[in-house]
Every structure is written in C-alpha cells, then in structure tokens.
CSV table of C-alpha atoms in Angstrom, one decimal:
chain,number,residue,atom,x,y,z
L,1,MET,CA,66.1,122.2,106.4
L,2,ASP,CA,65.0,123.3,109.6
L,3,THR,CA,69.3,123.1,110.0
L,4,ILE,CA,70.7,125.2,107.6
L,5,ILE,CA,67.8,127.8,107.8
L,6,MET,CA,68.6,127.9,111.6
L,7,ALA,CA,72.2,128.0,110.2
L,8,HIS,CA,71.4,130.9,107.9
L,9,ALA,CA,69.9,132.8,110.4
L,10,ASP,CA,72.6,133.2,112.5
L,11,ILE,CA,74.7,134.8,110.0
L,12,LEU,CA,73.5,137.4,109.4
L,13,ASP,CA,72.7,137.8,113.6
L,14,LEU,CA,74.3,141.0,114.1
L,15,ASP,CA,73.6,141.1,118.0
L,16,GLN,CA,75.5,137.6,118.7
L,17,PRO,CA,78.9,139.2,120.7
L,18,ALA,CA,81.2,137.7,118.4
L,19,PRO,CA,81.0,135.1,115.2
L,20,ARG,CA,81.1,131.4,115.7
L,21,ARG,CA,83.3,129.5,113.9
L,22,ALA,CA,81.5,128.8,110.7
L,23,ARG,CA,80.6,132.3,110.2
L,24,LEU,CA,84.4,133.4,110.2
L,25,VAL,CA,86.2,130.9,108.1
L,26,LEU,CA,82.7,132.0,105.9
L,27,ALA,CA,84.2,135.5,106.6
L,28,ARG,CA,87.0,135.0,105.3
L,29,ARG,CA,86.6,132.8,101.9
L,30,LEU,CA,84.8,135.0,100.8
L,31,THR,CA,87.3,137.8,101.8
L,32,ASP,CA,89.2,135.7,99.3
L,33,ILE,CA,86.9,135.2,96.3
L,34,VAL,CA,86.1,139.3,96.4
L,35,GLY,CA,89.3,139.7,96.4
L,36,LEU,CA,90.3,137.9,93.6
L,37,PRO,CA,92.3,139.9,90.2
L,38,GLU,CA,89.9,140.6,87.9
L,39,SER,CA,90.9,137.7,85.4
L,40,ARG,CA,89.3,135.2,87.6
L,41,LEU,CA,86.1,136.9,88.4
L,42,THR,CA,83.7,138.8,86.6
L,43,PRO,CA,82.1,142.2,88.0
L,44,ARG,CA,78.1,140.7,88.5
L,45,GLU,CA,80.4,137.6,90.5
L,46,ARG,CA,81.9,139.9,92.9
L,47,TRP,CA,78.6,142.4,93.3
L,48,ILE,CA,77.0,138.9,94.3
L,49,VAL,CA,80.0,137.9,96.5
L,50,GLY,CA,80.4,141.7,98.0
L,51,ASP,CA,76.5,141.1,98.8
L,52,LEU,CA,76.7,138.4,101.0
L,53,LEU,CA,79.8,139.8,102.8
L,54,HIS,CA,78.7,142.8,103.6
L,55,ASP,CA,76.5,141.8,106.5
L,56,ILE,CA,78.7,139.5,108.4
L,57,LEU,CA,81.6,142.0,108.3
L,58,ARG,CA,79.7,144.4,110.2
L,59,ALA,CA,79.9,141.8,112.8
L,60,SER,CA,83.7,140.7,112.5
L,61,ASP,CA,86.5,141.3,114.3
L,62,VAL,CA,89.3,144.5,113.3
L,63,ASP,CA,91.8,141.7,111.8
L,64,LEU,CA,88.9,141.1,109.0
L,65,ARG,CA,88.1,144.0,108.4
L,66,LYS,CA,91.9,145.4,108.1
L,67,ARG,CA,92.7,142.7,105.3
L,68,CYS,CA,89.5,143.1,103.8
L,69,ALA,CA,90.1,146.7,103.4
L,70,GLU,CA,94.0,146.1,102.1
L,71,ARG,CA,92.5,143.6,98.9
L,72,LEU,CA,89.5,146.1,98.0
L,73,ALA,CA,91.9,149.1,98.1
L,74,ASP,CA,93.6,147.9,94.4
L,75,ILE,CA,90.1,146.7,92.8
L,76,SER,CA,89.1,148.6,89.7
L,77,ASP,CA,85.4,147.0,90.8
L,78,ALA,CA,85.4,146.3,94.3
L,79,PRO,CA,81.6,146.8,95.6
L,80,GLN,CA,80.4,149.6,95.8
L,81,ARG,CA,78.2,149.1,99.2
L,82,LEU,CA,82.1,147.1,100.7
L,83,LEU,CA,84.1,150.3,100.0
L,84,ARG,CA,81.8,152.3,102.4
L,85,LEU,CA,80.5,149.7,104.7
L,86,LEU,CA,85.1,149.8,105.5
L,87,GLY,CA,86.0,153.3,103.8
L,88,SER,CA,83.4,155.3,106.9
L,89,ASP,CA,85.0,151.6,109.6
L,90,THR,CA,87.6,153.1,112.3
L,91,PHE,CA,90.5,155.1,110.6
L,92,GLU,CA,92.7,152.1,110.8
L,93,ILE,CA,90.5,150.1,108.6
L,94,ALA,CA,89.5,152.7,106.2
L,95,ALA,CA,92.8,154.1,105.3
L,96,PRO,CA,94.0,152.1,102.5
L,97,ILE,CA,90.5,152.1,100.3
L,98,LEU,CA,90.6,155.9,101.2
L,99,GLU,CA,94.2,156.2,100.1
L,100,ARG,CA,94.0,154.3,97.4
L,101,SER,CA,90.8,152.9,95.4
L,102,LYS,CA,90.3,153.7,92.6
L,103,ALA,CA,86.5,152.2,92.3
L,104,LEU,CA,85.9,155.5,95.3
L,105,SER,CA,83.1,156.7,93.7
L,106,ASP,CA,81.7,160.5,94.6
L,107,PHE,CA,79.1,159.5,95.8
L,108,ASP,CA,81.3,157.0,98.0
L,109,MET,CA,83.2,159.8,99.0
L,110,MET,CA,80.6,162.1,99.8
L,111,GLU,CA,78.7,159.6,102.4
L,112,ILE,CA,82.5,158.7,103.6
L,113,ALA,CA,82.6,162.6,104.6
L,114,ARG,CA,79.7,162.5,106.3
L,115,LEU,CA,79.7,159.3,108.2
L,116,GLY,CA,83.9,159.2,108.7
L,117,THR,CA,86.0,161.3,111.0
L,118,LEU,CA,88.6,164.2,110.8
L,119,GLU,CA,90.9,161.7,109.7
L,120,HIS,CA,89.0,160.2,107.3
L,121,ARG,CA,88.5,164.0,105.3
L,122,LEU,CA,91.6,165.0,105.6
L,123,THR,CA,92.9,161.6,103.7
L,124,LEU,CA,90.2,161.9,101.2
L,125,ALA,CA,91.0,165.6,100.9
L,126,ARG,CA,94.2,164.3,99.9
L,127,ARG,CA,92.7,162.9,96.6
L,128,ASP,CA,93.9,163.3,92.8
L,129,LYS,CA,90.5,164.7,90.9
L,130,LEU,CA,89.3,165.2,93.6
L,131,SER,CA,85.1,166.4,91.8
L,132,ALA,CA,83.0,170.0,92.6
L,133,VAL,CA,80.8,167.7,94.3
L,134,VAL,CA,83.1,165.9,96.7
L,135,THR,CA,84.8,169.1,97.4
L,136,ALA,CA,81.9,171.0,98.2
L,137,SER,CA,81.1,167.9,100.7
L,138,LEU,CA,83.9,168.1,102.2
L,139,VAL,CA,84.5,172.0,102.9
L,140,ALA,CA,80.9,171.6,104.7
L,141,HIS,CA,82.1,170.5,107.6
L,142,SER,CA,84.2,173.5,108.5
L,143,GLU,CA,87.2,172.2,109.1
L,144,PRO,CA,90.3,174.8,108.4
L,145,PRO,CA,92.8,171.7,107.9
L,146,VAL,CA,90.6,170.5,105.9
L,147,VAL,CA,89.7,173.0,103.9
L,148,VAL,CA,93.5,174.2,103.9
L,149,ARG,CA,94.3,170.6,102.5
L,150,ILE,CA,91.5,171.2,99.4
L,151,LEU,CA,93.0,174.5,98.7
L,152,ARG,CA,96.6,172.9,98.7
L,153,ASN,CA,95.0,170.0,96.3
L,154,GLU,CA,95.7,171.6,92.9
L,155,THR,CA,94.1,168.9,91.1
L,156,ALA,CA,90.7,169.6,93.1
L,157,ASP,CA,87.8,171.3,91.7
L,158,ILE,CA,86.6,173.5,93.6
L,159,ALA,CA,83.4,174.8,92.9
L,160,SER,CA,82.4,179.1,92.7
L,161,PRO,CA,79.7,178.5,95.3
L,162,THR,CA,82.4,176.4,97.4
L,163,MET,CA,84.7,179.0,96.9
L,164,ASP,CA,82.2,182.0,98.4
L,165,HIS,CA,82.4,179.5,101.3
L,166,ILE,CA,85.9,179.7,102.0
L,167,ILE,CA,85.8,183.0,101.2
L,168,SER,CA,83.7,184.0,103.6
L,169,ALA,CA,85.1,181.6,106.1
L,170,SER,CA,88.2,182.9,105.4
L,171,LYS,CA,87.4,186.4,108.0
L,172,ASP,CA,87.8,183.9,110.9
L,173,GLU,CA,90.4,181.7,109.1
L,174,ALA,CA,93.7,184.2,108.4
L,175,ASP,CA,95.5,181.2,107.2
L,176,TYR,CA,93.2,180.6,104.2
L,177,ALA,CA,93.8,183.4,101.7
L,178,ARG,CA,97.1,182.9,101.2
L,179,HIS,CA,96.1,179.2,99.7
L,180,ILE,CA,93.1,180.7,97.9
L,181,ILE,CA,95.1,182.9,95.6
L,182,ARG,CA,96.5,180.5,94.3
L,183,ARG,CA,93.0,178.8,92.9
L,184,ALA,CA,93.3,179.3,90.0
L,185,GLU,CA,89.6,179.4,90.0
L,186,LEU,CA,89.1,182.3,92.5
L,187,ARG,CA,87.1,185.3,90.2
L,188,PRO,CA,88.3,188.7,90.7
L,189,SER,CA,85.0,189.7,92.2
L,190,GLN,CA,86.0,187.1,94.5
L,191,ALA,CA,89.0,188.3,95.5
L,192,PHE,CA,88.9,191.7,96.1
L,193,ARG,CA,86.6,190.9,98.4
L,194,LEU,CA,88.7,188.2,100.6
L,195,PHE,CA,91.0,191.8,99.5
L,196,TRP,CA,89.1,193.5,102.5
L,197,TRP,CA,90.0,191.1,106.5
L,198,SER,CA,93.6,190.1,104.3
L,199,GLU,CA,96.5,191.2,105.6
L,200,HIS,CA,98.7,193.5,104.1
L,201,GLY,CA,101.5,190.6,101.8
L,202,ASP,CA,98.1,188.9,100.4
L,203,ARG,CA,96.5,191.8,99.8
L,204,CYS,CA,99.9,193.0,97.2
L,205,ALA,CA,99.2,189.5,95.7
L,206,ILE,CA,95.7,190.4,94.9
L,207,ILE,CA,96.1,193.4,93.5
L,208,GLU,CA,98.8,192.5,91.5
L,209,ARG,CA,97.5,189.4,90.1
L,210,PHE,CA,94.2,190.9,89.6
L,211,ALA,CA,94.3,194.4,88.4
L,212,VAL,CA,95.0,194.5,85.1
L,213,GLN,CA,94.7,196.9,81.9
L,214,ARG,CA,90.8,197.2,80.5
L,215,THR,CA,92.3,198.9,76.9
L,216,ILE,CA,90.8,196.0,75.2
L,217,LEU,CA,87.0,196.4,76.4
L,218,ILE,CA,88.2,200.5,76.5
L,219,GLU,CA,88.3,200.2,72.6
L,220,ALA,CA,85.7,197.6,71.9
L,221,VAL,CA,82.6,199.6,73.4
L,222,GLU,CA,84.3,203.3,72.6
L,223,ASP,CA,81.9,204.1,70.1
L,224,VAL,CA,79.1,203.2,72.8
L,225,PHE,CA,80.0,206.1,74.6
L,226,SER,CA,78.4,208.1,72.1
L,227,MET,CA,74.8,206.2,71.8
L,228,ALA,CA,74.4,206.4,75.8
L,229,ALA,CA,75.2,209.5,76.4
L,230,ASP,CA,72.5,209.9,72.5
L,231,GLU,CA,69.7,208.1,75.2
L,232,ASN,CA,70.4,210.2,77.4
L,233,TRP,CA,72.0,207.6,79.2
L,234,ALA,CA,68.5,206.3,80.3
L,235,ASP,CA,69.4,202.4,80.4
L,236,PRO,CA,71.0,202.7,83.7
L,237,LEU,CA,73.2,199.2,83.0
L,238,VAL,CA,74.5,200.1,80.1
L,239,SER,CA,75.3,202.9,82.5
L,240,LYS,CA,77.2,200.9,85.3
L,241,VAL,CA,79.0,198.4,82.6
L,242,LEU,CA,80.0,201.6,81.2
L,243,THR,CA,81.2,203.8,84.1
L,244,TYR,CA,83.5,200.5,84.5
L,245,ILE,CA,84.9,200.9,81.3
L,246,ASP,CA,85.7,204.1,81.6
L,247,ARG,CA,89.0,205.9,81.0
L,248,ARG,CA,87.7,209.3,83.5
L,249,GLN,CA,87.4,208.2,87.1
L,250,ARG,CA,86.5,212.1,88.7
L,251,ASP,CA,83.8,213.4,88.3
L,252,ARG,CA,84.2,216.8,86.3
L,253,GLY,CA,80.6,217.9,86.5
L,254,ALA,CA,80.5,217.8,90.6
L,255,ALA,CA,84.0,218.9,90.8
L,256,GLU,CA,82.4,222.6,88.6
L,257,VAL,CA,79.7,222.9,91.5
L,258,SER,CA,81.8,221.4,94.6
L,259,PRO,CA,82.8,223.7,97.5
L,260,TYR,CA,85.6,222.7,97.1
L,261,GLY,CA,86.7,222.9,94.1
L,262,SER,CA,88.2,219.7,93.3
L,263,LEU,CA,88.6,215.9,95.2
L,264,GLU,CA,92.4,218.5,95.7
L,265,GLY,CA,90.2,220.5,97.8
L,266,ALA,CA,88.4,218.1,99.1
L,267,ALA,CA,91.5,216.4,100.5
L,268,ALA,CA,92.7,219.2,102.4
L,269,GLU,CA,89.6,220.1,103.6
L,270,MET,CA,89.6,216.7,105.7
L,271,ALA,CA,92.9,217.2,106.7
L,272,MET,CA,91.6,219.8,108.6
L,273,ASP,CA,88.4,219.2,109.5
L,274,GLY,CA,88.7,215.0,109.7
L,275,PRO,CA,85.6,212.7,108.1
L,276,GLN,CA,82.0,215.2,108.2
L,277,PRO,CA,79.5,213.5,106.2
L,278,GLY,CA,78.8,215.9,103.8
L,279,LEU,CA,82.6,216.1,103.5
L,280,VAL,CA,82.8,212.4,103.1
L,281,THR,CA,79.3,212.9,100.7
L,282,GLU,CA,81.8,215.0,98.9
L,283,ILE,CA,84.7,213.1,97.6
L,284,ALA,CA,82.6,209.7,96.8
L,285,LYS,CA,80.4,212.2,94.2
L,286,LEU,CA,83.9,213.6,92.6
L,287,ALA,CA,85.5,209.9,92.6
L,288,SER,CA,82.5,208.7,91.6
L,289,ILE,CA,83.0,206.2,93.4
L,290,ASN,CA,79.6,204.2,95.7
L,291,ARG,CA,80.2,206.7,99.4
L,292,THR,CA,79.6,203.4,101.1
L,293,LEU,CA,82.5,201.7,99.4
L,294,LEU,CA,84.5,204.9,100.2
L,295,VAL,CA,82.9,205.4,104.4
L,296,LYS,CA,84.3,201.5,103.7
L,297,MET,CA,88.0,202.5,102.6
L,298,PHE,CA,88.1,204.9,105.5
L,299,ASP,CA,87.2,202.8,108.1
L,300,ASP,CA,89.3,200.1,107.0
L,301,MET,CA,93.3,200.5,108.7
L,302,GLY,CA,95.0,198.8,106.6
L,303,GLY,CA,95.5,202.3,104.0
L,304,GLU,CA,96.4,200.4,100.5
L,305,ALA,CA,92.4,201.0,99.7
L,306,ILE,CA,92.7,204.6,100.0
L,307,ALA,CA,96.2,204.1,98.2
L,308,VAL,CA,94.4,202.5,95.2
L,309,LEU,CA,91.7,206.1,95.8
L,310,CYS,CA,94.1,208.2,94.5
L,311,LYS,CA,95.6,206.0,92.5
L,312,ALA,CA,92.5,205.3,90.2
L,313,THR,CA,92.1,209.4,90.5
L,314,GLY,CA,95.0,210.9,89.5
L,315,LEU,CA,95.9,212.4,93.5
L,316,LYS,CA,99.0,213.3,94.2
L,317,TRP,CA,101.1,211.0,97.1
L,318,ASP,CA,99.9,214.1,99.3
L,319,SER,CA,96.7,213.4,99.0
L,320,PHE,CA,96.5,210.1,100.6
L,321,GLU,CA,98.8,211.9,103.8
L,322,ALA,CA,95.5,214.1,103.9
L,323,PHE,CA,93.6,211.4,103.4
L,324,TRP,CA,95.3,210.1,106.8
L,325,ARG,CA,95.6,212.6,108.5
L,326,GLY,CA,92.5,213.9,108.6
L,327,LEU,CA,91.3,210.0,109.7
L,328,GLY,CA,93.5,210.5,112.8
L,329,ARG,CA,96.4,208.2,111.6
L,330,PRO,CA,99.5,209.3,112.0
L,331,VAL,CA,102.2,210.1,109.3
L,332,PRO,CA,104.3,208.8,108.5
L,333,SER,CA,104.1,206.1,110.0
L,334,ALA,CA,104.5,201.5,109.5
L,335,ILE,CA,101.1,201.5,107.4
L,336,SER,CA,101.6,204.5,105.3
L,337,GLU,CA,104.3,203.4,104.2
L,338,GLU,CA,102.6,199.7,103.1
L,339,ALA,CA,100.4,201.5,101.5
L,340,ARG,CA,103.0,203.9,99.3
L,341,LYS,CA,104.5,200.4,98.0
L,342,VAL,CA,100.9,199.2,96.4
L,343,TYR,CA,100.4,203.3,94.9
L,344,ASP,CA,104.5,203.4,93.1
L,345,SER,CA,102.9,200.1,92.2
L,346,LEU,CA,99.4,200.3,90.2
L,347,SER,CA,99.7,202.4,87.0
L,348,VAL,CA,96.3,204.7,87.0
L,349,GLU,CA,93.7,201.9,84.6
L,350,LYS,CA,95.2,199.0,86.8
L,351,ALA,CA,94.5,201.5,89.9
L,352,GLN,CA,90.4,202.1,88.1
L,353,THR,CA,89.9,198.3,87.1
L,354,VAL,CA,90.7,197.7,91.0
L,355,LEU,CA,88.5,200.5,92.7
L,356,ARG,CA,85.5,199.6,90.2
L,357,TYR,CA,84.8,196.1,90.9
L,358,TRP,CA,85.1,197.8,94.2
L,359,ASN,CA,82.1,200.3,93.5
L,360,LEU,CA,80.5,197.3,91.6
L,361,SER,CA,80.5,195.1,94.1
L,362,ILE,CA,79.0,197.5,96.5
L,363,ASP,CA,76.3,198.3,94.4
L,364,THR,CA,75.4,194.7,93.7
L,365,ASP,CA,75.2,193.8,97.9
C-alpha cells in the first residue's frame, strides 16, 4: 500500500526536474486513450482520462504535449481542461487546437486569449463564427494586428460596445477605418463619429453608405409637425426628433432678424472678417445647428464637413469658398477640390441626413 501511495504521489509531483520512465509511459498511454474516436470512448470516459492526464501533461516534455494537442484538435468532445491547458501552452504546441478544435467554448477562448501571446490571439481572431464575447476579449488587449484581423473576419460577431471601443482606438490607428467601414454591424451614428478622424477616401465611403433619404420618415410623421406646433413645441424630445426629420434646414425666423439677412450674407461677411465669435453664433442659428458642431466643422482641415453644411442648407459653392477664405485657407486647393466632389455627389436631402446626425450626436454628448 505504501508503495502505491508513493508512486501516486510521484506522478503528481510537478516539481521533479524530469518525469521517470513510468510517468512517461503512463502519460503516453493516457494520451492515446483520450485521443480515441468517439465510437470507442464515451464522453464521460474521456473526461475522466482527461482529468488524470491534466496534471501529468503540465510536467511532460514538449514532444508529448505536442502529440496530445494534435490528437485533441480534431476531437469534438475533447476535455475542456486539457484544451485550455494545451491551448495556452507555447504557440508551437497550442497551434493545432487554436486552428482546428471545434470543442473550444467561448470561455476556453477567452481564457486562452488572456493567458496566451499575440500569436495565440491572432490565430483565435481568424477562427470562423467568433462570438461577440470572444471578439470583445480579444479587442480588449488593444493589439492592432489582432483588431484588424477581427475586422477582416466576416464571420466574427462584433457587439456595438466593442465597435465603439475600436472606433475610439482608430483615432491613433488610421488603418482601422477602412476595415470598420466595411463591417455590417457599423451603425450610422458610429460611422459619422468615425468621419471626423478619417482620411478623405474613408470619409467619402462613409457618406456614400450612410447618407440616406428621409422620405419615408417625412411622409410618416408629416401630420405630427402641426400637432407639435399646436402644443407650442413644449416636448423637447419631440422637437429634437422632428428637427432631424424636417425638410427645411435653415431657420427662417433667424434670417428675418439677422443683421446679415441670410446665410449667404453671413458667409460673405466671414470671407472678409474671418470667424468672429458673434458671426459664428449667427451662422449656427441660421443653419439650425449647434454652435459646437459648427466650430468643429470650421476647425476640421478636410473641408468635406463644410461642403456637407453648404449642400444641406442650399448654399451655392461660392459660399463654401467664402467660408474657406474666411478661415485663412487657399482657394482653389487640393483640399477644396476634394470637398467639391463631396458637395457635387450629395443631394440636399442626403446632406441634411449627415448634418442632422452630427447635430444629434453633439446634443447627446
């Protein structure tokens, strides 16, 4: 009895520098058993063998661990503890499990992502049908190669909070934007936030995809405008939503009392005097947008946002040039020519959709 107890203790002694012959043979035999096909081993039997093998493998040599990983990678009901152990091992050992195992659960992959290296996470990121919780755990490591691989993985599911995280990170990782724009999960509000730090080509792609007509909305709530007017626009939420839907962009009441007479007049004034604080406030009122948004547009060096403003408010192209000159920027220039392409590509209604999404997001911030 003492001999048996001592032998058992010896097998589980993980501090030994090298396993004895009996341990090595036992480990190989258990590996062979756990790798038997489903027709020869029940799931419960495989779990029991897996539990026995788990501690032995932790103290086994590389060749044995690799052999076990190769066998387990193709078993649909492989023991989870062994998968996590070997999947978190050095990449050379873990690779077959990370690449092929269909038995890995979301929890297993999250644990491997937490314990493994960049190579582990890159391999996980290319797996088919990654769930939203797994992609979130991978993205949380903030490794650009992993994030890009997930964005390129069309079968991966990306939850909205994870997409928000990636979009925020794209301020410092310019390569993210072109991949984000292609994702089916991308929402308009996220896309128009991404716009502000994207390059010209990506900005055009965002506008092309998300600048939509509002015809259905307008027709569906047309009678609600008179209802809200009868209530003296007392409900701020109704006012906010109807402002987004309304056909008109300019504030006619503001134009009647404006010292500049119209939005065109304010643009001409800015060409001469620049973006004086009072004038900026007046332009925002005339265009029915938040002053903070207008300042953001004027601060943006791309020109596309001001082009959207001009098209949405019915301004001619000379008003864009007036704004641009007032900001101390040359006309014509390569940037103004890019902005002109955006201006020409948009209908008034689509430009209003973009402008109002931006305005809503400013109001929400």
